[in-house]
Coordinates of C-alpha atoms and ligand atoms in Angstrom, one line a residue:
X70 CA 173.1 44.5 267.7
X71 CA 173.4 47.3 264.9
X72 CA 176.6 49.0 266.7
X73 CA 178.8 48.4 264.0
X74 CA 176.5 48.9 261.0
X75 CA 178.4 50.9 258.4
X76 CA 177.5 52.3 255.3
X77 CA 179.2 52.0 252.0
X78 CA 182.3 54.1 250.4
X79 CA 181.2 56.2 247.7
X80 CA 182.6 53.7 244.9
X81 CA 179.8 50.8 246.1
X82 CA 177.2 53.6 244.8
X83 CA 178.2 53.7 241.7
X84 CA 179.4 50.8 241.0
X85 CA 176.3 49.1 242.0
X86 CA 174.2 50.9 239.5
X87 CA 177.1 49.3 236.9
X88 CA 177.2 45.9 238.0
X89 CA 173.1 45.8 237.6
X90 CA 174.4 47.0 234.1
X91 CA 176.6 44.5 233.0
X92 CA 174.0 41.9 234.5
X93 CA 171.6 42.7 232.6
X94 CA 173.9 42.4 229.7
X95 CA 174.1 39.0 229.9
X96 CA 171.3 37.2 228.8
X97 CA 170.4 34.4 231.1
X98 CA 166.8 33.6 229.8
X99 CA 165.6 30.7 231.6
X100 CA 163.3 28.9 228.9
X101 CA 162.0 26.2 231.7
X102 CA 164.6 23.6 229.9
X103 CA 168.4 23.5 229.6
X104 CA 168.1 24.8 226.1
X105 CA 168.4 28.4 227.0
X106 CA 171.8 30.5 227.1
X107 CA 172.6 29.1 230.8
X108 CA 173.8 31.2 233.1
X109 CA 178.1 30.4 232.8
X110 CA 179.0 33.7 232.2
X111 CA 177.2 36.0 234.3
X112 CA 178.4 33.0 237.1
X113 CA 182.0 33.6 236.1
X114 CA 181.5 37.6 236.2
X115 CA 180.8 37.2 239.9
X116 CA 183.2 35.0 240.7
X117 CA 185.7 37.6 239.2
X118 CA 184.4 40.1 241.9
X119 CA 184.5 37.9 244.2
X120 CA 188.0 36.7 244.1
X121 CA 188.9 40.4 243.6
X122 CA 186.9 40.8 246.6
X123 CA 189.5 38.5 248.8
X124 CA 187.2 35.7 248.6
X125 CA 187.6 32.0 247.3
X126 CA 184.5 31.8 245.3
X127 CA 182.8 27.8 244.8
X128 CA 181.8 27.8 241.1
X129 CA 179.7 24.8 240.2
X130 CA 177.3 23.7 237.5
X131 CA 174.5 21.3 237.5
X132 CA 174.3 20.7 234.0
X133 CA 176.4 22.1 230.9
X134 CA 175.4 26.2 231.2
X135 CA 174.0 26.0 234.3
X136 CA 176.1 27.6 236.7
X137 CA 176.0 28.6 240.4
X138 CA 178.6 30.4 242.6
X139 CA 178.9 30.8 246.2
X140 CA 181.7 32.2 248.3
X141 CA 181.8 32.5 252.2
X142 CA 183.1 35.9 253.6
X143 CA 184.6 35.7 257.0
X144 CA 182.5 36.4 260.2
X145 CA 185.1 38.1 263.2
X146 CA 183.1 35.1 265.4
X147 CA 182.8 32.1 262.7
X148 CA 180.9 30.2 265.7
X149 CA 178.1 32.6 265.5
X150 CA 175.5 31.4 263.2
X151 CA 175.8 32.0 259.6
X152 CA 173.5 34.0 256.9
X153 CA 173.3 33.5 253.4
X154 CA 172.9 36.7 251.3
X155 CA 171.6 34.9 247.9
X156 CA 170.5 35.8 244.7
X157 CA 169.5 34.3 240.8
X158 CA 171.3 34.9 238.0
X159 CA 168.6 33.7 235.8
X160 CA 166.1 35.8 234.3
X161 CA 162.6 34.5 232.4
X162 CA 162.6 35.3 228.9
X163 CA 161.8 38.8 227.2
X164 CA 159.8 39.0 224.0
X165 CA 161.9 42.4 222.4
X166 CA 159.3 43.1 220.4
X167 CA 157.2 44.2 223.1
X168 CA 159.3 46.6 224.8
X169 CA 160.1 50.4 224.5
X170 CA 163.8 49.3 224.8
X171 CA 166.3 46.5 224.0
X172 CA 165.7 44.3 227.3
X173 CA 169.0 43.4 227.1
X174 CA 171.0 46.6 226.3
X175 CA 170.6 47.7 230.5
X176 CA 169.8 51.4 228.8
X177 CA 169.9 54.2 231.5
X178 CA 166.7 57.0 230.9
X179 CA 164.5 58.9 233.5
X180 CA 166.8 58.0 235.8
X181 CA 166.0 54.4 235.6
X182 CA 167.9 51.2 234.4
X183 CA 166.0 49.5 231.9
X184 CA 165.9 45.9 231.4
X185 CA 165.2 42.4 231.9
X186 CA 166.4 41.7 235.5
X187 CA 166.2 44.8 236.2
X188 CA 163.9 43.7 239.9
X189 CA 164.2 40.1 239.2
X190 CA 166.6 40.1 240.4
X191 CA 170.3 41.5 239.2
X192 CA 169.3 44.5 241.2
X193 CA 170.1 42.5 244.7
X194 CA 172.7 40.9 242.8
X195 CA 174.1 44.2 242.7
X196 CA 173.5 45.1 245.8
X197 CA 174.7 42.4 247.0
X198 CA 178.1 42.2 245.2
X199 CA 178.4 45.9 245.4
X200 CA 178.1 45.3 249.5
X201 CA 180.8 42.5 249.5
X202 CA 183.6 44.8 247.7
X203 CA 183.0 47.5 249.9
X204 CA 183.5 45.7 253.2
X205 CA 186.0 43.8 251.5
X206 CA 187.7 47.5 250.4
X207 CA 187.2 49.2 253.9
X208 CA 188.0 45.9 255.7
X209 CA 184.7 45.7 257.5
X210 CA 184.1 42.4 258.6
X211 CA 181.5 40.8 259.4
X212 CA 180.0 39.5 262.8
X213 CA 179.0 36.3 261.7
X214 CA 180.1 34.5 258.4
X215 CA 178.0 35.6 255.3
X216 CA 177.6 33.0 252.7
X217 CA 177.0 34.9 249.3
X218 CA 175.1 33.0 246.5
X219 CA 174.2 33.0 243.2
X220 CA 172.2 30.3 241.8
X221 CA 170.9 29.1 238.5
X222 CA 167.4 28.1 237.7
X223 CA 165.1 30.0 240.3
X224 CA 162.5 31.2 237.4
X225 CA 161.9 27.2 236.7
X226 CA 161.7 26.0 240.1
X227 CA 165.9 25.9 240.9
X228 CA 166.5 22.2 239.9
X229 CA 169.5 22.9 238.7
X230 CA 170.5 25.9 240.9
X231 CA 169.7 26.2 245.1
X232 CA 167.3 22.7 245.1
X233 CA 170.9 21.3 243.0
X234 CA 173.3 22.8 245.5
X235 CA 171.3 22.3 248.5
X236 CA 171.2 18.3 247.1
X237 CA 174.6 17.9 246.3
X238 CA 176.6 20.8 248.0
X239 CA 175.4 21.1 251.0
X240 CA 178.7 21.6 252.6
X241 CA 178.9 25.1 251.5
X242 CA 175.7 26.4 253.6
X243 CA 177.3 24.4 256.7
X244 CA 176.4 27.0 259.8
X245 CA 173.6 28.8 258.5
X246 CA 170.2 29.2 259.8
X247 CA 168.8 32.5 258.3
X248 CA 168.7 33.7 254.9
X249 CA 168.0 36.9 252.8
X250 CA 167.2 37.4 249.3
X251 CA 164.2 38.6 246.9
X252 CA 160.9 40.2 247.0
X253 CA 160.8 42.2 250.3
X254 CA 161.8 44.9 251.6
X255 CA 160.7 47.1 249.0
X256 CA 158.7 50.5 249.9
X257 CA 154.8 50.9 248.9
X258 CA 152.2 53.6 250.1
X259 CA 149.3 53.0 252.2
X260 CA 147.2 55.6 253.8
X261 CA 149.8 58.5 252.0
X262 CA 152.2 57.0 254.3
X263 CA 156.0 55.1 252.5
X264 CA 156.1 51.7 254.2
X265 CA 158.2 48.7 253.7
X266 CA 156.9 45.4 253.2
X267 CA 159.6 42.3 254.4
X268 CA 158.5 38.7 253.0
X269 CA 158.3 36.3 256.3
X270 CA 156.0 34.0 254.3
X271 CA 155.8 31.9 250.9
X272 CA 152.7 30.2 250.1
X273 CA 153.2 27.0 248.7
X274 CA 152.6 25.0 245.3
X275 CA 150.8 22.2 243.4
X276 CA 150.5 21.8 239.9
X277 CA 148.4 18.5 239.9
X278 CA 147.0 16.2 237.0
X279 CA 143.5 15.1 237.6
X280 CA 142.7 11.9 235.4
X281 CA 139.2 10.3 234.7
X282 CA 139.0 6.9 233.4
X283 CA 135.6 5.8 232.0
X284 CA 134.0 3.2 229.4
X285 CA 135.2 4.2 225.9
X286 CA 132.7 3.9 223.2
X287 CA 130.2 4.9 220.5
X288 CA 129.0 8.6 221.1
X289 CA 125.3 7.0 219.9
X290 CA 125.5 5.2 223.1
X291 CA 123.9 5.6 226.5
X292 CA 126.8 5.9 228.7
X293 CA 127.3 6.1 232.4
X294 CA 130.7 5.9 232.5
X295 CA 131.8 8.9 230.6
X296 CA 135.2 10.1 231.8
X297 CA 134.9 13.3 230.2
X298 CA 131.7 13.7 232.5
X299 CA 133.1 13.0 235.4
X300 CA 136.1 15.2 234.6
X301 CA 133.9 18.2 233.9
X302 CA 132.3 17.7 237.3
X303 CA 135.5 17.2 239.0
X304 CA 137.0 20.7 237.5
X305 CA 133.8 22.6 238.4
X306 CA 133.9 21.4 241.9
X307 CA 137.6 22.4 242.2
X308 CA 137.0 25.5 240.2
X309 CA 134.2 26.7 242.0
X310 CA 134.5 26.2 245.9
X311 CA 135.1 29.0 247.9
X312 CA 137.9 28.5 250.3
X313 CA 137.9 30.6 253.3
X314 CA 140.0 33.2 254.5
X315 CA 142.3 32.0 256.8
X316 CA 144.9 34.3 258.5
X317 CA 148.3 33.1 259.5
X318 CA 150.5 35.0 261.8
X319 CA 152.4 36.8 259.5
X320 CA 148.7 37.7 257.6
X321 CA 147.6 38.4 260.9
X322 CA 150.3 40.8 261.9
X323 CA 150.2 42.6 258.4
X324 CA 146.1 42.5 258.7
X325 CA 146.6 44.9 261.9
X326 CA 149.5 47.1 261.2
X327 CA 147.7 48.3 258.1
X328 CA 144.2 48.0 260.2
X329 CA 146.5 50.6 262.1
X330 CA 147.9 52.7 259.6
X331 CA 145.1 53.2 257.6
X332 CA 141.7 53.1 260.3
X333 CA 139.7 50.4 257.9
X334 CA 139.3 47.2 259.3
X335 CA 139.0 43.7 257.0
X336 CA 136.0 42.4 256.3
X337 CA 135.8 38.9 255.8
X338 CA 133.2 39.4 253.3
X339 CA 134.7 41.9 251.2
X340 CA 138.3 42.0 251.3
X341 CA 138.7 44.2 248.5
X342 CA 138.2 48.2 250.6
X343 CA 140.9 46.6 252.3
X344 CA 143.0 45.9 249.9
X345 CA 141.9 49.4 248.2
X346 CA 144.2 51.1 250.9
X347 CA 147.3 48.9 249.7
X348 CA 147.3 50.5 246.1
X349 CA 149.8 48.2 244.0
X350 CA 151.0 46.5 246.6
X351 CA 147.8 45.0 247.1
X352 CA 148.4 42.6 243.8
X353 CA 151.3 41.6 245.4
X354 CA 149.0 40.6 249.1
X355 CA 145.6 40.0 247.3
X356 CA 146.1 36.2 247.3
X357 CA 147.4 35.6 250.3
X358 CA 144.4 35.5 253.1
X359 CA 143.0 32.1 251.4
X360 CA 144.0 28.7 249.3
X361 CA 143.1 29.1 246.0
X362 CA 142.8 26.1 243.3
X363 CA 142.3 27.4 239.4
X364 CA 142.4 24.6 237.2
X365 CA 144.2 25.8 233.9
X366 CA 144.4 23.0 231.3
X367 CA 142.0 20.5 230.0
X368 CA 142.1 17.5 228.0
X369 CA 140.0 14.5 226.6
X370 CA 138.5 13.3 223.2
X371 CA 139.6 13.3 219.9
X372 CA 136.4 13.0 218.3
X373 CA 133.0 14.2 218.2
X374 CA 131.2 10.8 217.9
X375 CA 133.3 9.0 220.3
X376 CA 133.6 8.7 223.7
X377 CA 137.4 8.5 224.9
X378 CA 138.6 6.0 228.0
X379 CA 140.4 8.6 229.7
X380 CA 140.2 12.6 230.2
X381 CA 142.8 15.0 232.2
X382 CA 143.0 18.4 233.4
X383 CA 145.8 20.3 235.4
X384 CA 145.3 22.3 238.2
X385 CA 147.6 25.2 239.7
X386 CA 146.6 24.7 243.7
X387 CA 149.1 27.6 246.2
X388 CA 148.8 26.7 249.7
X389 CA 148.7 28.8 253.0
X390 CA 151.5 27.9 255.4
X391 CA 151.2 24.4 256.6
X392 CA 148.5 23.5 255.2
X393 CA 149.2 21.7 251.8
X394 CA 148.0 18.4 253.1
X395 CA 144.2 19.4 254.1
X396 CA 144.3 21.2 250.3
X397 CA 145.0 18.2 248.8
X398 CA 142.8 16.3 250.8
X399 CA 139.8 18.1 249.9
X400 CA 141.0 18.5 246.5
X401 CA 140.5 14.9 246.0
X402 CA 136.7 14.7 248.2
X403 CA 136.3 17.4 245.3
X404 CA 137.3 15.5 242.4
X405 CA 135.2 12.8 243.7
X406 CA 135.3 8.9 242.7
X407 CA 136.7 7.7 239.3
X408 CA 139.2 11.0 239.4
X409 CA 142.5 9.9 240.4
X410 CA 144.7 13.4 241.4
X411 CA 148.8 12.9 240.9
X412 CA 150.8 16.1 241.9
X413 CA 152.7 17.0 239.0
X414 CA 154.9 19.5 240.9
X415 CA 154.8 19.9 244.6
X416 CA 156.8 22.9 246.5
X417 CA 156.2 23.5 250.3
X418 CA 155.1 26.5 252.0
X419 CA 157.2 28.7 254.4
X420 CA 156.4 31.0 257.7
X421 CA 159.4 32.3 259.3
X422 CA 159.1 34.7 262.8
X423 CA 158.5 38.6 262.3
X424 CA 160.6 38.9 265.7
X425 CA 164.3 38.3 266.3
X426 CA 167.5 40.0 265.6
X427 CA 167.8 39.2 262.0
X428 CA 164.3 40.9 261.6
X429 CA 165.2 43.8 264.1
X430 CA 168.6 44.4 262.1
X431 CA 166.8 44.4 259.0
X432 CA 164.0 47.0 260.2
X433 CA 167.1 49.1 262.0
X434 CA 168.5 49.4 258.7
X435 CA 165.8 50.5 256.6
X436 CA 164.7 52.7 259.6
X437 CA 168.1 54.3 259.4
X438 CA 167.7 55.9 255.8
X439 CA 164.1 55.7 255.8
X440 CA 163.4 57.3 259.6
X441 CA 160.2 56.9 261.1
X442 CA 159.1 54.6 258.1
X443 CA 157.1 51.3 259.2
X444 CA 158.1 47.9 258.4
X445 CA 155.3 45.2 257.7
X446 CA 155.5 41.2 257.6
X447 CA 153.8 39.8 254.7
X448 CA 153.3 36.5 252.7
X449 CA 154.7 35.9 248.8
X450 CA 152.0 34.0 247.1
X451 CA 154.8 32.6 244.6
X452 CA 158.2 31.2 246.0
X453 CA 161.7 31.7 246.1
X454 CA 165.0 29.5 246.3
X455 CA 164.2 30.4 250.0
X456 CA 162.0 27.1 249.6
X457 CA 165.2 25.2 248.9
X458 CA 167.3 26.3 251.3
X459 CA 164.7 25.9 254.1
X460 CA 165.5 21.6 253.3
X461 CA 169.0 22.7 255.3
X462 CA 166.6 24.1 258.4
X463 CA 167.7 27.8 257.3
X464 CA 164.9 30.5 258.0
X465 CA 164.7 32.5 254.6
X466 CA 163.1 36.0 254.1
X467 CA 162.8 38.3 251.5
X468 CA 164.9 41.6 252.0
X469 CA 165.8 43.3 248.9
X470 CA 165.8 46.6 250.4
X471 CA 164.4 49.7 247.5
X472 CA 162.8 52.9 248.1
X473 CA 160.6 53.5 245.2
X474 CA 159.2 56.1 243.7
X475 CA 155.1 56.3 244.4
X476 CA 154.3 56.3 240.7
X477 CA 156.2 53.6 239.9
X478 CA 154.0 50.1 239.9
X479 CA 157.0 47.7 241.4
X480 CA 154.3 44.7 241.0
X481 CA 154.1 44.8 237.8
X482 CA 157.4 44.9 237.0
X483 CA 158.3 41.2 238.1
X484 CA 158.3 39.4 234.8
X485 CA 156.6 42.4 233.2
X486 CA 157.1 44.5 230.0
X487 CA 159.9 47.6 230.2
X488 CA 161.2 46.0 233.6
X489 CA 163.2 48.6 235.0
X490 CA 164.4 50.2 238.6
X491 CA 165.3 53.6 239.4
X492 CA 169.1 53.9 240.1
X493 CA 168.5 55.9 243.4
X494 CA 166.6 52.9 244.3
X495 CA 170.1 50.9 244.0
X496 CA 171.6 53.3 245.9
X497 CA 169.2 53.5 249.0
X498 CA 169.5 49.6 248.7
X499 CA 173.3 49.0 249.1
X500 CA 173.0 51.7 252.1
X501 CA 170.8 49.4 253.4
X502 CA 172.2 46.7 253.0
X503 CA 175.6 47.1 253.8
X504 CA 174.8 48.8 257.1
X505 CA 172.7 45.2 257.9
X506 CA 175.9 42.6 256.9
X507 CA 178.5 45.2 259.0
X508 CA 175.7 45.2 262.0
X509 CA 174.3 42.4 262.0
Ligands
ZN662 ZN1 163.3 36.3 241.2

């Protein structure tokens, strides 16, 4: 399956460690509303590589600004099922005044590139484009026809990026059943030992609005209809049940590899020495063995001597695979009677098989610069515009392939102060990479 995995020329390894550059330079802050700077240009920047790149790139928006691009690159056996390589274009917002550098100035020091974007996620977008050019140079086509993607809007949910194109352009995933993009295959240490850790799951969301209605009135009053009561007893239910671990199969595979690799078996009843043997990976896996429901707003009153009608809080519910219908349902036996609970946002789960020769190509590919190194399934407990594209049936994992330095806390880096990503971790990436499109 891997026979004709190839690796890069020399040009894709620098140049990858400029396009990440000249990504970052564009600033695509997604504010959560259309208001931001959109993401037209860095959309249009791709596109140029990709037409330069042989290809006839789609460039689409779903609102002014808000700009997607997707180009299909030629399989040798178009009838073989397709994979889309996709990536964001967006970045959440950076507040300058907290960082040791401009976030959007992509400055190269200690041999890291520094910036927003810098893992979320214009690095794959670099590997990714870098990848494309250097097939495209050396003629290296692929098996199977790759579909590469950039959307819009993944840091607010992708309603006007992948969830928009998978709506209203569906044409352009036509053939595909698998999909890689962000947050896995990245390296972490457990036991002293570099592993790599390849997303096959996503828990999902719900952001619901829990709403009391009671008897408004005088605060002098007896009441027993006092919404904001029977709120606050709603939200400490919710707030305070333990929900149990649950393992699914790709928690259950992860659960005994590192049970494996490191000699110290999970206890049910305290996770955390297990977890102690991840080191930072574990904030990326600590939520990920249970439901959890934190309710995070709360509303109701506007007086101290009167009792209002109604009362609301919101809370943030992530799901294990498959089961958002059983959350909700004892959500609501929670929230008891008189509490109504409306989802506010709802975003499904997903569990794709850690078997297969997608998932064997992947391994063989980070196995072939990283020898010896093991490869573990494990569950996101955020999302990715993998959740989108699964609405076509296509299986979506997480494979941004990077080696990283020990010392270097990758988790916090999502979203985080001084993002930034070692260039040799670019590097190791696009090897990756392009040895898993040419094989694959
Ligand atoms: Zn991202």
């Amino acid at each position: 399956m891997t026979e004709n995995a190839a690796l890069p020329d020399d040009r894709a390894l620098t140049d990858v460690i400029e396009i990440c550059r000249d990504l970052i330079r564009f600033d695509t802050s997604n504010f959560g509303t259309n208001e931001g700077p959109g993401e037209r240009a860095a959309a249009e920047y791709v596109a140029e590589r990709m037409t330069d790149a042989g290809l006839d790139p789609d460039v689409f928006e779903s609102a002014p600004g808000r700009t997607s691009v997707v180009a299909r690159m030629s399989g040798s056996d178009s009838s073989l099922p397709a994979l889309v390589v996709h990536g964001h274009l967006d970045v959440v917002p950076a507040q300058a005044e907290d960082w040791s550098v401009d976030p959007f100035s992509a400055e190269v020091k200690d041999g890291m590139i520094w910036g927003r974007g810098a893992v979320d996620m214009k690095d794959m977008d670099a590997m990714i484009l870098a990848t494309m050019e250097s097939m495209a140079r050396q003629g290296q086509k692929p098996k199977r026809d790759i579909i590469f993607a950039m959307f819009a809007d993944e840091e607010a949910g992708g309603t006007y990026g992948a969830d928009w194109a998978v709506n209203h352009r569906p044409e352009l995933f036509e053939g595909a059943t698998e999909a890689i993009s962000e947050v896995g295959g990245f390296s972490g240490t457990i036991n002293g030992q570099r592993a790599y850790f390849l997303q096959t799951a996503e828990k999902g969301l719900a952001w619901l609005r829990l709403t009391a209605h009671g008897r408004a009135g005088h605060g002098s009053q007896i009441n027993t209809d006092n919404a904001v009561t029977k709120l606050a007893q709603a939200v400490a239910n919710i707030g305070s049940h333990t929900w149990p671990i649950e393992f699914t199969k790709t928690t259950e595979q992860f659960v005994s590899m590192v049970e494996e690799m490191t000699g110290v078996d999970f206890d049910e009843s305290d996770p955390q020495v297990f977890l102690d043997q991840l080191g930072s990976v574990a904030h990326f896996v600590g939520a990920t063995f249970q439901n959890t429901a934190n309710p995070s707003l709360l509303k109701g009153g506007y007086k101290a001597n009167v009792i209002p009608g109604a009362a609301e809080a919101q809370i943030d519910v992530r799901t294990l695979p498959g089961q958002q219908e059983d959350v909700l349902r004892i959500i609501r036996e929670l929230a008891g009677d008189g509490v109504t609970v409306d989802p506010i946002h709802l975003a499904t789960s997903l569990e794709v098989p850690f078997e297969g020769e997608l998932v064997e190509s992947m391994i063989a590919a980070l196995q072939a610069e990283d020898p010896g190194a093991p490869v573990l399934p494990y569950t996101l407990s955020g999302g990715t515009d993998n959740k989108s594209l699964s609405r076509l049936g296509i299986a979506g994992y997480g494979f941004a392939p990077l080696q990283l330095p020990e010392e270097l806390d990758f988790t916090a880096m999502f979203h985080g102060v001084d993002e930034r990503v070692p260039t040799d971790s670019l590097v190791f990436g696009t090897k990756v990479l392009h040895r898993l499109l040419t094989g694959y």
